[in-house]
Amino acid sequence: MASSVTEPRPSDSSPAAGPAAGPGGSTPGGKRRKALSEKNRPLWLLIPGGFLMTVVILIPLAMGIWMSVIDLDQYSLRRWVSAEFIGIHNYIEAATSSDLLRSIWLSVSFAVISTLVTIPLGVAAAVVTQNAYRGRALVRSVFLIPYVLPSFVVASVWRTMLQPDGIVNVTLTNMGMGGGLWLNGPNSYWTLVWVEIWAAWPFIYLLALSGLQAVDHEVHEASALDGALWWTKLRYVIFPYLKGPVSLAFLLATLNHINNFTLPYVLFGAPAPSDVNVLPILVYVTSFQSFRFGLSAAMAVVSLILIAIPLFIYLRAVRLDVHEGGKK
């Protein structure tokens, strides 16, 4: 009788079982699938956002830069595409103009003063309303009133109050301090600073409050058990958590103050007094009252560069912090 011969079955380690695992347990098929997935990423999902960014940001930016290098005024506006190309002449005229230099100084000083005052106010308000107590919700709601009001409403209310016969002068006169002209003359600059501070500090308050929410409750308990004083707790526990939110608040608040057009326009009108002729007002007057559209576009590009400087510094600092954290 013939003996039966059993054919060997392919084991798991035989070549027929599948491709051999490479170094680290990875297989050629796994590498192929990974490369395939990285290659076929659904980048088409970025099309709606990219289209919106192109229409809203890139195209107007390109048009503004083009307008800044052509001789565009009320006479050449109808044929602005074929207007005369004058290169950097508008930039030279803007740079040598005393109005632009003064407006840049007013905008920067106004933004820096407003930010330096609103940051301590916002941080102090966040510290006050961090812990739970009776009536905290009401206090938080009152703090947010200036922030939720539109800039147009804020400027209109303060413009009414600061009239020569307004409630501010009447109150000061009754207190024996006398009134003054708040919407014209040297006082107008400090009026703009005061109204901006009143309207903008809740934004710092919100960012600082969000940073305080990240402080672990156990850290507060540990500092209390160690007998830390309020100043020590504030310096070594609370302030380190507020470094990131306050830095972001400083940048956003400064840029917002520099770009604020609604508040000075409604508060003082256009053209504004020379003491509050900030950069947005100057660009508006040059464009829509003097009809020097090319010159105003050059001023707008200069303001864009001015705004990009602190933004670049902040993004650079954040990138360095991220890289250092990754190395650690």
GROMACS .gro file of C-alpha atoms in nm:
model
  328
    1MET     CA    1   0.000   0.000   0.000
    2ALA     CA    2   0.134   0.334  -0.095
    3SER     CA    3   0.223   0.555   0.191
    4SER     CA    4   0.041   0.884   0.210
    5VAL     CA    5   0.259   1.188   0.186
    6THR     CA    6   0.146   1.492   0.377
    7GLU     CA    7   0.227   1.820   0.208
    8PRO     CA    8   0.385   2.076   0.436
    9ARG     CA    9   0.159   2.364   0.526
   10PRO     CA   10   0.301   2.711   0.494
   11SER     CA   11   0.382   2.841   0.836
   12ASP     CA   12   0.339   3.196   0.952
   13SER     CA   13   0.708   3.252   0.913
   14SER     CA   14   0.720   3.126   0.554
   15PRO     CA   15   0.739   3.373   0.266
   16ALA     CA   16   0.389   3.276   0.151
   17ALA     CA   17   0.238   3.407   0.473
   18GLY     CA   18   0.290   3.769   0.371
   19PRO     CA   19   0.556   4.032   0.344
   20ALA     CA   20   0.823   4.030   0.607
   21ALA     CA   21   0.814   4.297   0.871
   22GLY     CA   22   1.074   4.560   0.832
   23PRO     CA   23   1.273   4.733   1.103
   24GLY     CA   24   1.059   4.855   1.390
   25GLY     CA   25   0.776   4.620   1.299
   26SER     CA   26   0.673   4.820   0.992
   27THR     CA   27   0.587   4.646   0.670
   28PRO     CA   28   0.631   4.766   0.313
   29GLY     CA   29   0.253   4.761   0.281
   30GLY     CA   30   0.221   4.982   0.588
   31LYS     CA   31   0.474   5.227   0.449
   32ARG     CA   32   0.290   5.224   0.117
   33ARG     CA   33  -0.043   5.292   0.285
   34LYS     CA   34   0.111   5.572   0.494
   35ALA     CA   35   0.269   5.732   0.191
   36LEU     CA   36  -0.057   5.696   0.004
   37SER     CA   37  -0.258   5.858   0.282
   38GLU     CA   38  -0.011   6.148   0.309
   39LYS     CA   39  -0.019   6.194  -0.067
   40ASN     CA   40  -0.398   6.187  -0.097
   41ARG     CA   41  -0.480   6.430   0.181
   42PRO     CA   42  -0.813   6.603   0.115
   43LEU     CA   43  -0.664   6.943   0.038
   44TRP     CA   44  -0.975   7.026  -0.159
   45LEU     CA   45  -1.142   7.095   0.177
   46LEU     CA   46  -0.931   7.414   0.192
   47ILE     CA   47  -1.086   7.548  -0.127
   48PRO     CA   48  -1.384   7.734   0.037
   49GLY     CA   49  -1.162   7.900   0.297
   50GLY     CA   50  -0.893   7.978   0.043
   51PHE     CA   51  -1.148   8.127  -0.196
   52LEU     CA   52  -1.298   8.342   0.080
   53MET     CA   53  -0.953   8.459   0.194
   54THR     CA   54  -0.861   8.544  -0.165
   55VAL     CA   55  -1.178   8.747  -0.225
   56VAL     CA   56  -1.187   8.924   0.112
   57ILE     CA   57  -0.814   8.976   0.182
   58LEU     CA   58  -0.575   8.909  -0.104
   59ILE     CA   59  -0.760   9.080  -0.389
   60PRO     CA   60  -0.834   9.403  -0.192
   61LEU     CA   61  -0.473   9.402  -0.069
   62ALA     CA   62  -0.341   9.371  -0.425
   63MET     CA   63  -0.576   9.647  -0.542
   64GLY     CA   64  -0.464   9.873  -0.259
   65ILE     CA   65  -0.098   9.821  -0.340
   66TRP     CA   66  -0.166   9.890  -0.708
   67MET     CA   67  -0.361  10.205  -0.625
   68SER     CA   68  -0.069  10.329  -0.417
   69VAL     CA   69   0.164  10.337  -0.720
   70ILE     CA   70  -0.070  10.513  -0.965
   71ASP     CA   71  -0.192  10.870  -0.991
   72LEU     CA   72  -0.551  10.809  -0.884
   73ASP     CA   73  -0.780  11.100  -0.796
   74GLN     CA   74  -1.132  11.218  -0.875
   75TYR     CA   75  -1.036  11.286  -1.234
   76SER     CA   76  -0.884  10.946  -1.311
   77LEU     CA   77  -1.116  10.738  -1.093
   78ARG     CA   78  -1.343  10.632  -1.381
   79ARG     CA   79  -1.044  10.493  -1.572
   80TRP     CA   80  -0.837  10.387  -1.273
   81VAL     CA   81  -0.715  10.072  -1.445
   82SER     CA   82  -0.532  10.284  -1.703
   83ALA     CA   83  -0.425  10.559  -1.463
   84GLU     CA   84  -0.070  10.688  -1.487
   85PHE     CA   85   0.190  10.477  -1.310
   86ILE     CA   86   0.401  10.699  -1.083
   87GLY     CA   87   0.589  10.439  -0.878
   88ILE     CA   88   0.681  10.541  -0.525
   89HIS     CA   89   0.586  10.905  -0.571
   90ASN     CA   90   0.283  10.865  -0.342
   91TYR     CA   91   0.500  10.705  -0.075
   92ILE     CA   92   0.753  10.987  -0.097
   93GLU     CA   93   0.478  11.246  -0.067
   94ALA     CA   94   0.327  11.058   0.227
   95ALA     CA   95   0.664  11.020   0.401
   96THR     CA   96   0.750  11.387   0.362
   97SER     CA   97   0.406  11.496   0.476
   98SER     CA   98   0.396  11.630   0.830
   99ASP     CA   99   0.035  11.516   0.862
  100LEU     CA  100   0.125  11.149   0.817
  101LEU     CA  101   0.415  11.158   1.062
  102ARG     CA  102   0.203  11.334   1.321
  103SER     CA  103  -0.085  11.090   1.267
  104ILE     CA  104   0.149  10.793   1.311
  105TRP     CA  105   0.279  10.942   1.634
  106LEU     CA  106  -0.074  11.009   1.760
  107SER     CA  107  -0.193  10.658   1.670
  108VAL     CA  108   0.105  10.481   1.826
  109SER     CA  109   0.105  10.688   2.146
  110PHE     CA  110  -0.272  10.658   2.177
  111ALA     CA  111  -0.254  10.279   2.131
  112VAL     CA  112   0.034  10.230   2.374
  113ILE     CA  113  -0.117  10.446   2.649
  114SER     CA  114  -0.457  10.281   2.614
  115THR     CA  115  -0.307   9.932   2.624
  116LEU     CA  116  -0.081  10.003   2.921
  117VAL     CA  117  -0.379  10.129   3.120
  118THR     CA  118  -0.632   9.865   3.017
  119ILE     CA  119  -0.407   9.566   3.093
  120PRO     CA  120  -0.376   9.633   3.471
  121LEU     CA  121  -0.747   9.716   3.487
  122GLY     CA  122  -0.845   9.396   3.306
  123VAL     CA  123  -0.612   9.175   3.510
  124ALA     CA  124  -0.730   9.331   3.838
  125ALA     CA  125  -1.095   9.280   3.740
  126ALA     CA  126  -1.022   8.917   3.648
  127VAL     CA  127  -0.853   8.853   3.983
  128VAL     CA  128  -1.145   9.013   4.168
  129THR     CA  129  -1.407   8.802   3.992
  130GLN     CA  130  -1.212   8.475   3.981
  131ASN     CA  131  -1.323   8.329   4.315
  132ALA     CA  132  -1.687   8.255   4.384
  133TYR     CA  133  -1.881   8.493   4.608
  134ARG     CA  134  -2.234   8.621   4.632
  135GLY     CA  135  -2.315   8.858   4.349
  136ARG     CA  136  -2.018   8.758   4.132
  137ALA     CA  137  -2.239   8.694   3.830
  138LEU     CA  138  -2.382   9.046   3.858
  139VAL     CA  139  -2.035   9.199   3.887
  140ARG     CA  140  -1.917   9.008   3.580
  141SER     CA  141  -2.220   9.125   3.383
  142VAL     CA  142  -2.158   9.488   3.478
  143PHE     CA  143  -1.792   9.459   3.376
  144LEU     CA  144  -1.892   9.340   3.029
  145ILE     CA  145  -2.130   9.629   2.953
  146PRO     CA  146  -1.868   9.850   2.779
  147TYR     CA  147  -1.753   9.554   2.570
  148VAL     CA  148  -2.093   9.447   2.439
  149LEU     CA  149  -2.194   9.799   2.337
  150PRO     CA  150  -2.114   9.885   1.974
  151SER     CA  151  -1.840  10.144   1.922
  152PHE     CA  152  -2.088  10.372   1.748
  153VAL     CA  153  -2.315  10.373   2.053
  154VAL     CA  154  -2.025  10.430   2.294
  155ALA     CA  155  -1.892  10.723   2.090
  156SER     CA  156  -2.238  10.878   2.049
  157VAL     CA  157  -2.313  10.859   2.423
  158TRP     CA  158  -1.979  11.007   2.523
  159ARG     CA  159  -2.008  11.278   2.256
  160THR     CA  160  -2.340  11.384   2.409
  161MET     CA  161  -2.203  11.374   2.762
  162LEU     CA  162  -1.891  11.575   2.674
  163GLN     CA  163  -2.068  11.864   2.505
  164PRO     CA  164  -2.004  12.210   2.662
  165ASP     CA  165  -2.348  12.190   2.826
  166GLY     CA  166  -2.333  11.812   2.877
  167ILE     CA  167  -2.356  11.615   3.197
  168VAL     CA  168  -1.978  11.603   3.246
  169ASN     CA  169  -1.932  11.980   3.250
  170VAL     CA  170  -2.246  12.029   3.459
  171THR     CA  171  -2.120  11.779   3.717
  172LEU     CA  172  -1.773  11.932   3.727
  173THR     CA  173  -1.920  12.282   3.766
  174ASN     CA  174  -2.141  12.170   4.054
  175MET     CA  175  -1.834  12.020   4.221
  176GLY     CA  176  -1.652  12.353   4.188
  177MET     CA  177  -1.396  12.219   3.939
  178GLY     CA  178  -1.521  12.396   3.629
  179GLY     CA  179  -1.585  12.246   3.287
  180GLY     CA  180  -1.389  12.257   2.966
  181LEU     CA  181  -1.379  12.181   2.596
  182TRP     CA  182  -1.339  11.804   2.570
  183LEU     CA  183  -1.404  11.756   2.199
  184ASN     CA  184  -1.165  12.021   2.070
  185GLY     CA  185  -0.825  12.156   2.163
  186PRO     CA  186  -0.558  11.981   2.373
  187ASN     CA  187  -0.817  11.803   2.588
  188SER     CA  188  -0.949  11.611   2.286
  189TYR     CA  189  -0.651  11.373   2.284
  190TRP     CA  190  -0.703  11.269   2.646
  191THR     CA  191  -1.075  11.245   2.580
  192LEU     CA  192  -1.004  10.992   2.307
  193VAL     CA  193  -0.771  10.798   2.537
  194TRP     CA  194  -1.024  10.795   2.821
  195VAL     CA  195  -1.316  10.679   2.609
  196GLU     CA  196  -1.102  10.410   2.447
  197ILE     CA  197  -0.990  10.283   2.788
  198TRP     CA  198  -1.349  10.275   2.912
  199ALA     CA  199  -1.462  10.075   2.610
  200ALA     CA  200  -1.162   9.841   2.570
  201TRP     CA  201  -1.062   9.718   2.914
  202PRO     CA  202  -1.328   9.440   2.931
  203PHE     CA  203  -1.151   9.268   2.640
  204ILE     CA  204  -0.836   9.237   2.855
  205TYR     CA  205  -1.058   9.124   3.141
  206LEU     CA  206  -1.201   8.836   2.936
  207LEU     CA  207  -0.861   8.712   2.821
  208ALA     CA  208  -0.713   8.737   3.171
  209LEU     CA  209  -1.014   8.557   3.319
  210SER     CA  210  -0.973   8.274   3.068
  211GLY     CA  211  -0.608   8.243   3.173
  212LEU     CA  212  -0.701   8.229   3.541
  213GLN     CA  213  -0.940   7.943   3.473
  214ALA     CA  214  -0.637   7.731   3.381
  215VAL     CA  215  -0.491   7.760   3.732
  216ASP     CA  216  -0.540   7.428   3.910
  217HIS     CA  217  -0.742   7.451   4.229
  218GLU     CA  218  -0.486   7.232   4.404
  219VAL     CA  219  -0.221   7.498   4.341
  220HIS     CA  220  -0.430   7.752   4.531
  221GLU     CA  221  -0.480   7.506   4.815
  222ALA     CA  222  -0.110   7.425   4.833
  223SER     CA  223  -0.013   7.793   4.844
  224ALA     CA  224  -0.272   7.855   5.116
  225LEU     CA  225  -0.138   7.563   5.326
  226ASP     CA  226   0.215   7.699   5.286
  227GLY     CA  227   0.100   8.033   5.424
  228ALA     CA  228   0.173   8.231   5.110
  229LEU     CA  229   0.077   8.596   5.126
  230TRP     CA  230  -0.157   8.740   4.865
  231TRP     CA  231   0.126   8.924   4.689
  232THR     CA  232   0.344   8.611   4.682
  233LYS     CA  233   0.053   8.406   4.551
  234LEU     CA  234  -0.019   8.669   4.291
  235ARG     CA  235   0.343   8.682   4.175
  236TYR     CA  236   0.437   8.315   4.173
  237VAL     CA  237   0.103   8.142   4.110
  238ILE     CA  238  -0.130   8.370   3.915
  239PHE     CA  239   0.102   8.584   3.703
  240PRO     CA  240   0.287   8.289   3.541
  241TYR     CA  241  -0.046   8.156   3.414
  242LEU     CA  242  -0.134   8.499   3.274
  243LYS     CA  243   0.185   8.540   3.070
  244GLY     CA  244   0.039   8.392   2.751
  245PRO     CA  245  -0.309   8.552   2.764
  246VAL     CA  246  -0.171   8.893   2.862
  247SER     CA  247   0.088   8.885   2.581
  248LEU     CA  248  -0.185   8.803   2.331
  249ALA     CA  249  -0.409   9.070   2.483
  250PHE     CA  250  -0.130   9.327   2.455
  251LEU     CA  251  -0.085   9.255   2.085
  252LEU     CA  252  -0.454   9.242   1.993
  253ALA     CA  253  -0.543   9.547   2.200
  254THR     CA  254  -0.260   9.755   2.052
  255LEU     CA  255  -0.355   9.662   1.695
  256ASN     CA  256  -0.720   9.732   1.767
  257HIS     CA  257  -0.641  10.076   1.911
  258ILE     CA  258  -0.429  10.169   1.611
  259ASN     CA  259  -0.700  10.054   1.367
  260ASN     CA  260  -0.992  10.206   1.557
  261PHE     CA  261  -1.178  10.430   1.313
  262THR     CA  262  -1.534  10.431   1.444
  263LEU     CA  263  -1.462  10.582   1.785
  264PRO     CA  264  -1.264  10.893   1.676
  265TYR     CA  265  -1.484  10.941   1.369
  266VAL     CA  266  -1.811  10.947   1.563
  267LEU     CA  267  -1.662  11.125   1.864
  268PHE     CA  268  -1.491  11.411   1.677
  269GLY     CA  269  -1.609  11.391   1.316
  270ALA     CA  270  -1.399  11.423   1.003
  271PRO     CA  271  -1.180  11.610   0.960
  272ALA     CA  272  -1.093  11.564   1.325
  273PRO     CA  273  -0.908  11.822   1.537
  274SER     CA  274  -0.534  11.816   1.484
  275ASP     CA  275  -0.476  11.666   1.830
  276VAL     CA  276  -0.680  11.354   1.746
  277ASN     CA  277  -0.611  11.325   1.373
  278VAL     CA  278  -0.511  10.961   1.404
  279LEU     CA  279  -0.402  10.750   1.108
  280PRO     CA  280  -0.743  10.597   1.016
  281ILE     CA  281  -0.902  10.942   1.014
  282LEU     CA  282  -0.622  11.086   0.801
  283VAL     CA  283  -0.656  10.804   0.545
  284TYR     CA  284  -1.033  10.856   0.533
  285VAL     CA  285  -1.007  11.234   0.487
  286THR     CA  286  -0.736  11.202   0.222
  287SER     CA  287  -0.943  10.949   0.030
  288PHE     CA  288  -1.305  11.064   0.059
  289GLN     CA  289  -1.270  11.438   0.118
  290SER     CA  290  -0.951  11.530  -0.068
  291PHE     CA  291  -1.010  11.254  -0.328
  292ARG     CA  292  -0.639  11.163  -0.335
  293PHE     CA  293  -0.706  10.791  -0.361
  294GLY     CA  294  -0.352  10.698  -0.462
  295LEU     CA  295  -0.200  10.895  -0.174
  296SER     CA  296  -0.448  10.749   0.075
  297ALA     CA  297  -0.369  10.398  -0.051
  298ALA     CA  298   0.002  10.463   0.011
  299MET     CA  299  -0.083  10.580   0.364
  300ALA     CA  300  -0.291  10.266   0.415
  301VAL     CA  301   0.004  10.048   0.305
  302VAL     CA  302   0.228  10.235   0.549
  303SER     CA  303  -0.023  10.171   0.827
  304LEU     CA  304  -0.032   9.803   0.728
  305ILE     CA  305   0.345   9.781   0.763
  306LEU     CA  306   0.322   9.961   1.096
  307ILE     CA  307   0.070   9.706   1.219
  308ALA     CA  308   0.271   9.412   1.087
  309ILE     CA  309   0.578   9.498   1.298
  310PRO     CA  310   0.434   9.408   1.643
  311LEU     CA  311   0.249   9.114   1.488
  312PHE     CA  312   0.573   8.974   1.346
  313ILE     CA  313   0.752   9.023   1.679
  314TYR     CA  314   0.476   8.839   1.866
  315LEU     CA  315   0.458   8.549   1.620
  316ARG     CA  316   0.837   8.520   1.626
  317ALA     CA  317   0.838   8.507   2.006
  318VAL     CA  318   0.563   8.243   2.009
  319ARG     CA  319   0.751   8.033   1.755
  320LEU     CA  320   1.070   8.048   1.963
  321ASP     CA  321   0.877   7.947   2.276
  322VAL     CA  322   0.727   7.650   2.093
  323HIS     CA  323   1.066   7.537   1.964
  324GLU     CA  324   1.225   7.568   2.308
  325GLY     CA  325   0.939   7.374   2.463
  326GLY     CA  326   0.980   7.099   2.204
  327LYS     CA  327   1.353   7.072   2.279
  328LYS     CA  328   1.285   7.049   2.649
   0.00000   0.00000   0.00000
